[in-house]
Tab-separated table of C-alpha atoms in Angstrom:
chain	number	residue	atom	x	y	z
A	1	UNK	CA	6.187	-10.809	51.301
A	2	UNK	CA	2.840	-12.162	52.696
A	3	UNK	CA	-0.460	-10.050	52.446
A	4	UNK	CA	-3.028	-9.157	55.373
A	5	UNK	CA	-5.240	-11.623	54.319
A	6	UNK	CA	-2.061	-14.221	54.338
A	7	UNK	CA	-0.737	-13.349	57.601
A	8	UNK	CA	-4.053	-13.694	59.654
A	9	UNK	CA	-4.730	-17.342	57.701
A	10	UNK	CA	-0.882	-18.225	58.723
A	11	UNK	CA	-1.510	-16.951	62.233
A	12	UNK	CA	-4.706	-18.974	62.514
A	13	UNK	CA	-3.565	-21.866	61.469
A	14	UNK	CA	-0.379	-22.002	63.791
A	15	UNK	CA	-3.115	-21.889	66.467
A	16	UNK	CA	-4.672	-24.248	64.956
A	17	UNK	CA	-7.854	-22.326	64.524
A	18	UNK	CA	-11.022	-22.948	61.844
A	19	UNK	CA	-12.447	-19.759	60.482
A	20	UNK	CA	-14.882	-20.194	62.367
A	21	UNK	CA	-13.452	-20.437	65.740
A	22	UNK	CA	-11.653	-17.013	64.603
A	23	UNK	CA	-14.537	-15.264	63.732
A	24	UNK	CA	-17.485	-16.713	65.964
A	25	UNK	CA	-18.846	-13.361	67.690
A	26	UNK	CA	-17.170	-11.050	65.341
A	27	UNK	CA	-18.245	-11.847	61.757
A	28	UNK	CA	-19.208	-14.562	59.696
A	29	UNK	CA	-16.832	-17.469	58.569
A	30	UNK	CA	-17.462	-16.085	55.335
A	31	UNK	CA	-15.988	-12.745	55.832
A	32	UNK	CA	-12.961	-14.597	57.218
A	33	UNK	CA	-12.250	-16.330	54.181
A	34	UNK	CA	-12.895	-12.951	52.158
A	35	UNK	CA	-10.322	-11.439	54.408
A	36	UNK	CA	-7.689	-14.081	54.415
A	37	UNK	CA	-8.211	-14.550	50.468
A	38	UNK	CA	-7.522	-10.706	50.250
A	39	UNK	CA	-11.001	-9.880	48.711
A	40	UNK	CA	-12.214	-7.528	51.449
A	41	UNK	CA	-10.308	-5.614	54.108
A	42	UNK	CA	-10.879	-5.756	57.789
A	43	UNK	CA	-11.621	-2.233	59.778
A	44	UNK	CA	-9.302	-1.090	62.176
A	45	UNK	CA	-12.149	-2.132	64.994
A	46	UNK	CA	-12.176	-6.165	63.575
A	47	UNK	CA	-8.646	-5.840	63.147
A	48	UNK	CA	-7.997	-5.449	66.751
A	49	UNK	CA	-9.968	-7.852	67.910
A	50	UNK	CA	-8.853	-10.332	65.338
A	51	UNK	CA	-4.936	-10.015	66.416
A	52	UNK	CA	-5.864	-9.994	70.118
A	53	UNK	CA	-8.061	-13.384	69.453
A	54	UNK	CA	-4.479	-14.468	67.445
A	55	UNK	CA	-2.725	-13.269	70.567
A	56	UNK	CA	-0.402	-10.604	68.459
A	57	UNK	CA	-0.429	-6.948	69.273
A	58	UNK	CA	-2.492	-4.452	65.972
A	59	UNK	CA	0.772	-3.280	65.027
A	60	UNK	CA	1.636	-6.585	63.393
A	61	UNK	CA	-0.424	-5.808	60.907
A	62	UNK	CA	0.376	-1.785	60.844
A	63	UNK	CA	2.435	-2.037	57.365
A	64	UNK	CA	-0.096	-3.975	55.441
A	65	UNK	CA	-2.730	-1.682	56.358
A	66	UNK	CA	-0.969	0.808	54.920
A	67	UNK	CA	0.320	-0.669	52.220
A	68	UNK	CA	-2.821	-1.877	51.183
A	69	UNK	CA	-4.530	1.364	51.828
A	70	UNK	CA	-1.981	2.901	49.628
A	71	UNK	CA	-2.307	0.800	46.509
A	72	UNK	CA	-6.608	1.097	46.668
A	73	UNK	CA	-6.061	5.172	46.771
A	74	UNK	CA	-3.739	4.623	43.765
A	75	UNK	CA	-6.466	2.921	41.580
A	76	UNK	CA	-9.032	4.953	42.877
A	77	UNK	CA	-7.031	7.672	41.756
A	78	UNK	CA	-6.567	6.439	38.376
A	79	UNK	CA	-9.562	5.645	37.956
A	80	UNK	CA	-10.504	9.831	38.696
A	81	UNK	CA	-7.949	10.395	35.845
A	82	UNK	CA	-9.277	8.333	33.600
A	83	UNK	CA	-12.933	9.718	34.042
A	84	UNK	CA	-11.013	12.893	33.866
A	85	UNK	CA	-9.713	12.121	30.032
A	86	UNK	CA	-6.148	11.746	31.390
A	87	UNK	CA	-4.873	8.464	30.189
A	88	UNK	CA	-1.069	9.600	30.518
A	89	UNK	CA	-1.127	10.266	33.798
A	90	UNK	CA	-3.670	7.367	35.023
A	91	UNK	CA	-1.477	5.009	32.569
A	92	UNK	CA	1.754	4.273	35.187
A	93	UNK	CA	-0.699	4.586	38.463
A	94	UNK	CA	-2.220	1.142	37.143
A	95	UNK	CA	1.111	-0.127	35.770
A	96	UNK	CA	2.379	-0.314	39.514
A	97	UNK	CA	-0.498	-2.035	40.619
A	98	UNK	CA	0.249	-5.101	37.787
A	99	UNK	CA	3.415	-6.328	38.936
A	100	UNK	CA	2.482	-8.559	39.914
A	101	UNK	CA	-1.336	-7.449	40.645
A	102	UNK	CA	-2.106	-7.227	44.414
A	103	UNK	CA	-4.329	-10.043	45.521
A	104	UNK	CA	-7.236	-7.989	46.237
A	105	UNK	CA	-7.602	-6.924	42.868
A	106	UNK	CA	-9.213	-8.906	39.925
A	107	UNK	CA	-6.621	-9.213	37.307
A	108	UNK	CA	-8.841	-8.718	34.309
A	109	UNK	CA	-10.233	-5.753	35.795
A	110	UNK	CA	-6.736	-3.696	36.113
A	111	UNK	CA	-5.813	-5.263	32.489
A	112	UNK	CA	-9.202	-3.891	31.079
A	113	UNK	CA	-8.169	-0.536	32.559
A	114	UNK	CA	-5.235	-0.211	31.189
A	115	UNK	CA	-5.938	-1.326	27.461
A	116	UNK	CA	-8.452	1.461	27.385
A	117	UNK	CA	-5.108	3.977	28.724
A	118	UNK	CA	-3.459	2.141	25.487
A	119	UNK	CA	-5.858	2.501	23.329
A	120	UNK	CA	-6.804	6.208	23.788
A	121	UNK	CA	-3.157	7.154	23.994
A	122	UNK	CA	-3.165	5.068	20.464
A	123	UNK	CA	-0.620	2.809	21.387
A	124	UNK	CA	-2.381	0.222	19.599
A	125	UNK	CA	0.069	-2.723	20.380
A	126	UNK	CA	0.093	-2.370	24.371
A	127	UNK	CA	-3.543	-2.435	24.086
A	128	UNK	CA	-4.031	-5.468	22.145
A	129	UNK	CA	-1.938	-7.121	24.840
A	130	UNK	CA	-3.873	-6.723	27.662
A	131	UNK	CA	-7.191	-7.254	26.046
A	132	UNK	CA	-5.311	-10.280	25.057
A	133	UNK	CA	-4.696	-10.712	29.165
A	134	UNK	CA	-8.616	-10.088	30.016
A	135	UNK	CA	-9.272	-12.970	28.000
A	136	UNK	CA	-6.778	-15.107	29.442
A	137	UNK	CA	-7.509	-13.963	33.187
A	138	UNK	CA	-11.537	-14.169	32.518
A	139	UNK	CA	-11.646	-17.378	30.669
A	140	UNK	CA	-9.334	-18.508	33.961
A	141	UNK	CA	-12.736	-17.082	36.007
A	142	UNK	CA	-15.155	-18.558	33.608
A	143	UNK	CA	-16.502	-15.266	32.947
A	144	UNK	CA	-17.417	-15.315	29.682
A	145	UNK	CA	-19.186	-12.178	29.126
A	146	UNK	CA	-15.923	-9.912	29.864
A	147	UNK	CA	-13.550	-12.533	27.675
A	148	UNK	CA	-16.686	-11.965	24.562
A	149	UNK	CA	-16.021	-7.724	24.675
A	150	UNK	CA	-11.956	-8.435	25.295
A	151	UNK	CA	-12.401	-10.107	21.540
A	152	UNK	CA	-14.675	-7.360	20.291
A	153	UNK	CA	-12.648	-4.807	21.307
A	154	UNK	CA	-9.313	-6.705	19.820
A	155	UNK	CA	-11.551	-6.793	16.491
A	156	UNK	CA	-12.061	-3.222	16.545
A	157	UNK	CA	-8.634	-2.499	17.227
A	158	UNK	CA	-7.404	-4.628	14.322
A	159	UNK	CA	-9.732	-3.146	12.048
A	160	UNK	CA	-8.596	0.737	13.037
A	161	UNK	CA	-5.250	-0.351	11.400
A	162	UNK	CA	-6.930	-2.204	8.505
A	163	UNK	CA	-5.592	-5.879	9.799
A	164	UNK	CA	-9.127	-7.498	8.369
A	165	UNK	CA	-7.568	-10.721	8.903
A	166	UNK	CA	-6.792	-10.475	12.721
A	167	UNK	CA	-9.764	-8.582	13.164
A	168	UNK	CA	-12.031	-11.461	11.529
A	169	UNK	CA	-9.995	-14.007	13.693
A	170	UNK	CA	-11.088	-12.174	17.064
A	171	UNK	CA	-14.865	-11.645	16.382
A	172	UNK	CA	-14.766	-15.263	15.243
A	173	UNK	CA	-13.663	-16.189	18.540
A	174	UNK	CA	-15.851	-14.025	20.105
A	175	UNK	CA	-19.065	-16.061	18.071
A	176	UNK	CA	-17.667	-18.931	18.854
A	177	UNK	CA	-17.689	-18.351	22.967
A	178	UNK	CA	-21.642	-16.944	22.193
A	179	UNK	CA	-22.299	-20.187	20.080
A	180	UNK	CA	-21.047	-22.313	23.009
A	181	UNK	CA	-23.154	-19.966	25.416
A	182	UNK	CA	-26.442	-19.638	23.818
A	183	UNK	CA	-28.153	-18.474	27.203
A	184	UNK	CA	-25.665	-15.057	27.346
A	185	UNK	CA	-27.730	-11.966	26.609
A	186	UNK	CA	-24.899	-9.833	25.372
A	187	UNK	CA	-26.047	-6.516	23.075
A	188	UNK	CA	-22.636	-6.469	21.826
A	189	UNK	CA	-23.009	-10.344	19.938
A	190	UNK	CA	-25.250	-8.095	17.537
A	191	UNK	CA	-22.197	-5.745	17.120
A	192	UNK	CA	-19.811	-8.944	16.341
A	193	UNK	CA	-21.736	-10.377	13.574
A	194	UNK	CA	-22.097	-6.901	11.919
A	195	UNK	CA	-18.925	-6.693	11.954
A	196	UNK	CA	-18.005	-10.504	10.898
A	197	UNK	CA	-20.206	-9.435	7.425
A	198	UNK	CA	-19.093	-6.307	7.076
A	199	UNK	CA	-15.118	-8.103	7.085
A	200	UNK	CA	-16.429	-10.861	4.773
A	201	UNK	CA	-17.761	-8.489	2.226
A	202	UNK	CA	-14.568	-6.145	2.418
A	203	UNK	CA	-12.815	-9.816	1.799
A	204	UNK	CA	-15.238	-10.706	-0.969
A	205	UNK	CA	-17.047	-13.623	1.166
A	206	UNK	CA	-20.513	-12.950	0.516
A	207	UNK	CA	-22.279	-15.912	1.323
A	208	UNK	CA	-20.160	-15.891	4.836
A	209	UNK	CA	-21.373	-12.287	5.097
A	210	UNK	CA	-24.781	-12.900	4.375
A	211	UNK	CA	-24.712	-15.545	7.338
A	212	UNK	CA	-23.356	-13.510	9.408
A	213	UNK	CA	-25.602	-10.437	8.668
A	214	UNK	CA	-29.014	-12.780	9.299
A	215	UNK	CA	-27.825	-13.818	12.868
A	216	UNK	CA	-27.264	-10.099	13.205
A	217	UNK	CA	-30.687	-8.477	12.048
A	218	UNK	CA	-31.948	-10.758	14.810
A	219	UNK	CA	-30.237	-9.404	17.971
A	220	UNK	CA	-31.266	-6.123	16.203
A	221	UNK	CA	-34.689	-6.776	16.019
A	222	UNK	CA	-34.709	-8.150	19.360
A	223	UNK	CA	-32.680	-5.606	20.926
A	224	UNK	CA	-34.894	-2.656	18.822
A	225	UNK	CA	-31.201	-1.465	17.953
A	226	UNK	CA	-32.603	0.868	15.160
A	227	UNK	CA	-29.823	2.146	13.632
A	228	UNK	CA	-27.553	-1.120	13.773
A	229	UNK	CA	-30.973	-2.469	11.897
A	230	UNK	CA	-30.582	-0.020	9.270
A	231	UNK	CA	-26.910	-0.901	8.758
A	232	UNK	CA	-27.274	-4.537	8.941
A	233	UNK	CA	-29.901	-4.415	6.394
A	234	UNK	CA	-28.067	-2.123	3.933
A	235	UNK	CA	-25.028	-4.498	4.379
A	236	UNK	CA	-27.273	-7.400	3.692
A	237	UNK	CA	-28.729	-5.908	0.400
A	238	UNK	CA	-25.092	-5.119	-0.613
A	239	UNK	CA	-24.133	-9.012	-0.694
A	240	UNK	CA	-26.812	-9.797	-2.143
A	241	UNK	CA	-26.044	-7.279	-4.727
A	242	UNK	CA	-22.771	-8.880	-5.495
A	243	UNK	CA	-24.410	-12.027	-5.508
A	244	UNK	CA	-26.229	-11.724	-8.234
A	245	UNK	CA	-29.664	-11.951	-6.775
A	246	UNK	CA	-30.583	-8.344	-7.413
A	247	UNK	CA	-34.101	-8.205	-6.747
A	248	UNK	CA	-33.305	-9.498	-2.844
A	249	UNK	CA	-30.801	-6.632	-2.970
A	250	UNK	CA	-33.015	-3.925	-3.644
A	251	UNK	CA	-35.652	-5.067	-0.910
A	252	UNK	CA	-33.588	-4.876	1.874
A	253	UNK	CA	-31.729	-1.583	0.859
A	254	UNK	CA	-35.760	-0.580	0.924
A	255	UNK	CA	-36.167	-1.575	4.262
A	256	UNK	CA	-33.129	-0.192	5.316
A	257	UNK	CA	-34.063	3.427	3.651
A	258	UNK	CA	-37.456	3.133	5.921
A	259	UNK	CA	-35.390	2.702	9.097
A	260	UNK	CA	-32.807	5.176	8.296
A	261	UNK	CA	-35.832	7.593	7.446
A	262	UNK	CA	-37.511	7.046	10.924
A	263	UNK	CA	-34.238	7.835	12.501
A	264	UNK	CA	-33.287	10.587	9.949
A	265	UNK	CA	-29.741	9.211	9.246
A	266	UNK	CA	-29.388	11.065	5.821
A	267	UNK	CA	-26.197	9.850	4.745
A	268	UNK	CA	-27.437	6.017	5.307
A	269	UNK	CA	-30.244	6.936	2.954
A	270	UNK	CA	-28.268	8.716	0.281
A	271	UNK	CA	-25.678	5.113	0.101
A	272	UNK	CA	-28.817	2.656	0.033
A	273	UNK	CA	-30.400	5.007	-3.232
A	274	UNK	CA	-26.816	4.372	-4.538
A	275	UNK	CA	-26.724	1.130	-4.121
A	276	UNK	CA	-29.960	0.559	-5.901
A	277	UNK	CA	-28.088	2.203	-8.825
A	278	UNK	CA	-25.464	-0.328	-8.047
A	279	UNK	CA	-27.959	-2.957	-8.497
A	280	UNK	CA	-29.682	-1.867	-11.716
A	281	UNK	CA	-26.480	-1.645	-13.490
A	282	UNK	CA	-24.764	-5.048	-12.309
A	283	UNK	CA	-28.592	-6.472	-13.142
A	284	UNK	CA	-27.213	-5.316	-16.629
A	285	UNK	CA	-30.737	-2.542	-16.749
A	286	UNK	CA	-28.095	0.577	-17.432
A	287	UNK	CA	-30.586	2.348	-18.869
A	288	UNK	CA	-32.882	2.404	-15.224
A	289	UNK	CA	-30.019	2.682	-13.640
A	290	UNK	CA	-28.035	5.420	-15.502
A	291	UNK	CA	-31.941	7.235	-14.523
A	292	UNK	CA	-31.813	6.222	-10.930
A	293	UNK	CA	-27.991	7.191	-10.311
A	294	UNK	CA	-28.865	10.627	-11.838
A	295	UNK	CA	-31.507	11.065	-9.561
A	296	UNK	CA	-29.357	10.351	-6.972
A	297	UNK	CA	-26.968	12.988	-8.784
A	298	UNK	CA	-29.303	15.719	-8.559
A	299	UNK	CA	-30.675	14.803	-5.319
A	300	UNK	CA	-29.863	18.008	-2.733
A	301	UNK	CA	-28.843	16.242	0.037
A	302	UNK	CA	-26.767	13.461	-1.925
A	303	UNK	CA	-25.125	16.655	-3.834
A	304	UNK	CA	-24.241	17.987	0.379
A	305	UNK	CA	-23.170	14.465	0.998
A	306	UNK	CA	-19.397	14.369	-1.402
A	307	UNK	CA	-18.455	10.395	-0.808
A	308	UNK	CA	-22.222	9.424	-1.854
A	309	UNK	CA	-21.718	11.973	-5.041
A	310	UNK	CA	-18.461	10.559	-6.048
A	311	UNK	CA	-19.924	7.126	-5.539
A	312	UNK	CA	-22.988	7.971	-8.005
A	313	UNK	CA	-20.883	10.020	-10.146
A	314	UNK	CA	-18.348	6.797	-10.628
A	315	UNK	CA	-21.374	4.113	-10.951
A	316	UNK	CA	-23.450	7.083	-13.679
A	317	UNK	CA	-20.007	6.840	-15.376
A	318	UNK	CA	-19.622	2.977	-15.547
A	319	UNK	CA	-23.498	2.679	-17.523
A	320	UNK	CA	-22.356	4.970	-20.162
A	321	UNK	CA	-19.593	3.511	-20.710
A	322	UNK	CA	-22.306	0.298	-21.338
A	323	UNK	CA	-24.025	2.458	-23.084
A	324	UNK	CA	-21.227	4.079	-25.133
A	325	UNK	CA	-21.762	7.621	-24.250
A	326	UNK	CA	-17.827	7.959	-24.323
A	327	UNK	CA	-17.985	11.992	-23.171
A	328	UNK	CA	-20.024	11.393	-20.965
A	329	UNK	CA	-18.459	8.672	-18.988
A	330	UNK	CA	-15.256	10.580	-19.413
A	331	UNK	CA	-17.171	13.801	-17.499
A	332	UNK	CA	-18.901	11.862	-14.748
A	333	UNK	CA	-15.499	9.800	-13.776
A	334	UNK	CA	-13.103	12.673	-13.866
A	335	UNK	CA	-15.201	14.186	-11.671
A	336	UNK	CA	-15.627	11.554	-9.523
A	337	UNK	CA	-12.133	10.834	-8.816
A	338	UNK	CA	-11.403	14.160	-8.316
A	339	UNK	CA	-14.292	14.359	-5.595
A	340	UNK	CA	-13.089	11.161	-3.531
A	341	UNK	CA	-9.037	10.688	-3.793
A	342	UNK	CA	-8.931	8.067	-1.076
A	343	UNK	CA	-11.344	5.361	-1.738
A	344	UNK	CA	-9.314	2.721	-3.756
A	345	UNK	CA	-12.387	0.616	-4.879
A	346	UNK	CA	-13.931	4.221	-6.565
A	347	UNK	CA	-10.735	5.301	-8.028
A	348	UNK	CA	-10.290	1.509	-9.744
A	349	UNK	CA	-14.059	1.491	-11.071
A	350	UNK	CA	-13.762	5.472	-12.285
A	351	UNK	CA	-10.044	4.750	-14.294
A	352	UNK	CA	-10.938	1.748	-15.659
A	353	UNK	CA	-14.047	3.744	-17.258
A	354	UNK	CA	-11.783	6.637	-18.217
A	355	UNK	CA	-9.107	4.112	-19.735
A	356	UNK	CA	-11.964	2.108	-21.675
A	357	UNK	CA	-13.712	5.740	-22.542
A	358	UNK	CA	-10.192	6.933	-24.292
A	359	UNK	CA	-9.242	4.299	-25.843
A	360	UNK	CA	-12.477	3.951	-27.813
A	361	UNK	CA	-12.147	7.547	-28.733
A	362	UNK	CA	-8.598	6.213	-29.972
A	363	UNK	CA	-6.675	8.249	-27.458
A	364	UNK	CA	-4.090	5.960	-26.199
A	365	UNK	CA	-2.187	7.981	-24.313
A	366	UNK	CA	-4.819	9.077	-22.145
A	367	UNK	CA	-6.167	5.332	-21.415
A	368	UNK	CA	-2.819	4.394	-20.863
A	369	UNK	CA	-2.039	7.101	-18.092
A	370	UNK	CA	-5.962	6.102	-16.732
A	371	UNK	CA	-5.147	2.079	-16.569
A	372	UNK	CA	-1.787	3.021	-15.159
A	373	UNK	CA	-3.345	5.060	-11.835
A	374	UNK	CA	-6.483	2.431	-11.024
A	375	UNK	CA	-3.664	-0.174	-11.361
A	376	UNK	CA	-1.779	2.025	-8.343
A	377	UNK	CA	-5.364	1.200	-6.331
A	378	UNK	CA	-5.173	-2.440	-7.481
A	379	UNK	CA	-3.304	-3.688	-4.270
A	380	UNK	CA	-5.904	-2.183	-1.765
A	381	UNK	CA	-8.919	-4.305	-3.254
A	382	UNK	CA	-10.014	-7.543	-3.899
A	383	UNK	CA	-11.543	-6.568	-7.250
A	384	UNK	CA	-9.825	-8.702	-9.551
A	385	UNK	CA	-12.171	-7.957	-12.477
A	386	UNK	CA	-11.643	-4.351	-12.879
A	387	UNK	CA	-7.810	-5.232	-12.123
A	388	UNK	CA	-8.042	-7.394	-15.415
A	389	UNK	CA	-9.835	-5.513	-16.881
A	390	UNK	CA	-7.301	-2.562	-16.858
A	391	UNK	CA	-4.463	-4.696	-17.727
A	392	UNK	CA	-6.271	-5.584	-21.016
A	393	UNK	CA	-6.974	-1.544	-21.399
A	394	UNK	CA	-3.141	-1.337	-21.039
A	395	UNK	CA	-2.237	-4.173	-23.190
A	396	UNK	CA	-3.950	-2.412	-25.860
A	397	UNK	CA	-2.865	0.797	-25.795
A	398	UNK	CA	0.394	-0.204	-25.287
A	399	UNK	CA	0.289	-1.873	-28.471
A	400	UNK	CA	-1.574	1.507	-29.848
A	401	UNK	CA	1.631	3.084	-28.945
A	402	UNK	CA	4.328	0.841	-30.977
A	403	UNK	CA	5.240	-0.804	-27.651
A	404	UNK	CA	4.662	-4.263	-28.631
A	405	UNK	CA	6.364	-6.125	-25.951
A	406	UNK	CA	5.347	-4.551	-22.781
A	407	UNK	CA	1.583	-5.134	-24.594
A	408	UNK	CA	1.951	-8.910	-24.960
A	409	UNK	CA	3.497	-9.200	-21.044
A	410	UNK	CA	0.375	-7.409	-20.432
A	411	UNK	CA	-1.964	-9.775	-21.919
A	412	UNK	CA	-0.211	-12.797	-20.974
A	413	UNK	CA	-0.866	-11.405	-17.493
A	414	UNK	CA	-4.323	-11.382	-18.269
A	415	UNK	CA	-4.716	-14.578	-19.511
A	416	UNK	CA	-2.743	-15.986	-16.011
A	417	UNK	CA	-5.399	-14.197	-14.293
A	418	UNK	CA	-8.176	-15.266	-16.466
A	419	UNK	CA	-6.733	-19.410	-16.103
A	420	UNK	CA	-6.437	-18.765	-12.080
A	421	UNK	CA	-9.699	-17.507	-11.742
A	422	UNK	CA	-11.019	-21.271	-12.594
């Protein structure tokens, strides 16, 4: 069935009319071609005196007046709901209006409305798909902006259900539209390359991370996003960190403590004094760092803050474990893991200090029940030295135990991992 805007242009042209002969003394030739292109509606005054200058009577047009009229109050009234917090009920009012979507509607507009219904009524799938539709329907427009937070938003959305991979592959896409656009002022770039490092270090791509992280810090800066700042620098000092190239590390954890200071974002602070403690005791200095993670210990707002004490608690146990303080590695890490059940990369780092801890106080039982549960965390991180490293634990107190063969699988699996490291 023809729209408004399509029966006037089909009328016009069978009288062999220009827009301009249609609208001279009315409205602009302009407004015509908004009309007959559905973008704007005529009033019931124009209307009139467009169908008698087509020579048909206003009630031609009476039932797509009304049928437009109709499907404008339904958005509008969706669009109340979903200021209103009611997704479910604004959810099947846009629904009718995208099949197919009305002519005087912008498609990516309805699509964007409707992944946000999705995505706050966590129906995570539905909502990827239209985001995936705003991109399609605003690259179609050239409007770049709108296809750049489609991708972010797909990103986030991956991320919520840990799919690091997908996410990475939309904010990717979403640099590589800002890359081709260099004169877009978009906020929300700064956002994307946060995110692109924070993916690459979950995935153990710290060089990648780093990258990203230094074309974020400068949208920060520029944008004076403070606390993004503060995040971007604690994520940089982090890779370097793992990097090796402590010193780096520990400078931009200190400027990310000033920021976080200025803004009073505790926790922030409490993670970048741990992560100095990191530092010191990957640097190999367990003695300064053993001293810096116990301040951290003691500390009263890391003590109020349970992740950041489990996290100290965890790293405290690792340097005495260098430092073969056996009872007290073996306090610090059970207390750890009991403090933080749910953080895979603690849990590893704490049992493979309790494993090592026992066995060297030649209780294999204990280190084998320790390598056992961090080997349980093993498939949630990329950590393949710890993962080793407990296998090797096992293998040994497996053979501690009289179980000979189960020890040698055990090692051969450590020397596989050892040959596929190279």
């Amino acid at each position: 069935m023809d729209s408004l805007g399509q029966k006037i242009r089909n009328l016009r042209k069978e009288r062999k009319m220009t827009q301009l002969a249609l609208a001279r003394g009315l409205v602009t030739p302009s407004m015509i071609s908004q009309i007959e292109s559905d973008k704007a509606t005529p009033s019931q005054e124009l209307l009139e005196q467009l169908a008698a200058r087509l020579g048909v009577k206003p009630s031609f047009f009476a039932d797509d007046i009304h049928h437009k009229t109709d499907l404008v109050q339904a958005y509008r009234r969706a669009k109340q709901l979903m200021e209103a917090e009611n997704y479910a009920a604004a959810l099947p009012l846009l629904q009718t209006l995208t099949a197919p979507v009305p002519p005087q509607f912008r498609e990516e507009v309805l699509f964007l409305d409707l992944a946000q219904c999705y995505e706050r009524l966590q129906q995570y799938g539905d909502a990827a798909n239209m985001y995936e539709e705003v991109v399609r329907a605003s690259l179609e427009r050239d409007d770049v902006p709108r296809a750049v937070h489609a991708y972010f938003h797909l990103g986030q959305l991956e991320r919520r259900q840990s799919r690091w991979g997908v996410a990475r592959m939309h904010w990717q896409r979403a640099a590589e539209l800002l890359r081709r656009h260099p004169d877009l002022n978009m906020p929300i770039a700064m956002k994307i390359y946060a995110n692109l490092g924070r993916i690459h270090m979950q995935l153990r791509q710290f060089e990648v991370a780093l990258e990203s992280y230094r074309r974020a810090v400068v949208l920060a800066e520029r944008y004076q996003a403070q606390l993004d700042h503060a995040m971007i620098l604690h994520g940089m000092g982090a890779a370097y960190i793992e990097l090796g190239r402590y010193e780096l590390g520990e400078d931009k954890l200190q400027e990310a403590i000033r920021i976080y200071d200025v803004i009073r974002h505790q926790r922030g602070i409490n993670q970048c004094h741990v992560n100095i403690g990191i530092g010191l005791r990957r640097a190999g200095k367990f003695v300064e760092a053993k001293e810096k993670l116990s301040w951290c210990i003691e500390h009263r707002e890391i003590r109020l803050d349970v992740l950041r004490l489990a996290n100290a608690l965890s790293e405290r146990a690792a340097c005495c474990l260098e430092l073969e303080q056996w009872d007290e590695a073996i306090a610090d890490a059970k207390e750890a893991v009991l403090l933080d059940k749910d953080t895979p990369e603690l849990q590893l780092l704490a049992r493979h200090t309790l494993a090592v801890a026992y066995m060297h106080k030649n209780e294999p039982q204990l280190a084998l029940e320790n390598a056992n549960l961090g080997l349980q965390c093993s498939a949630e991180t990329h950590d393949m030295t710890l993962v080793s490293g407990l296998y090797s634990v096992r293998a040994q107190a497996l053979w501690a135990l009289g179980d000979a063969a189960s020890a040698s699988a055990d090692a051969i699996r450590v020397a596989n991992m050892a040959l596929s490291a190279y």
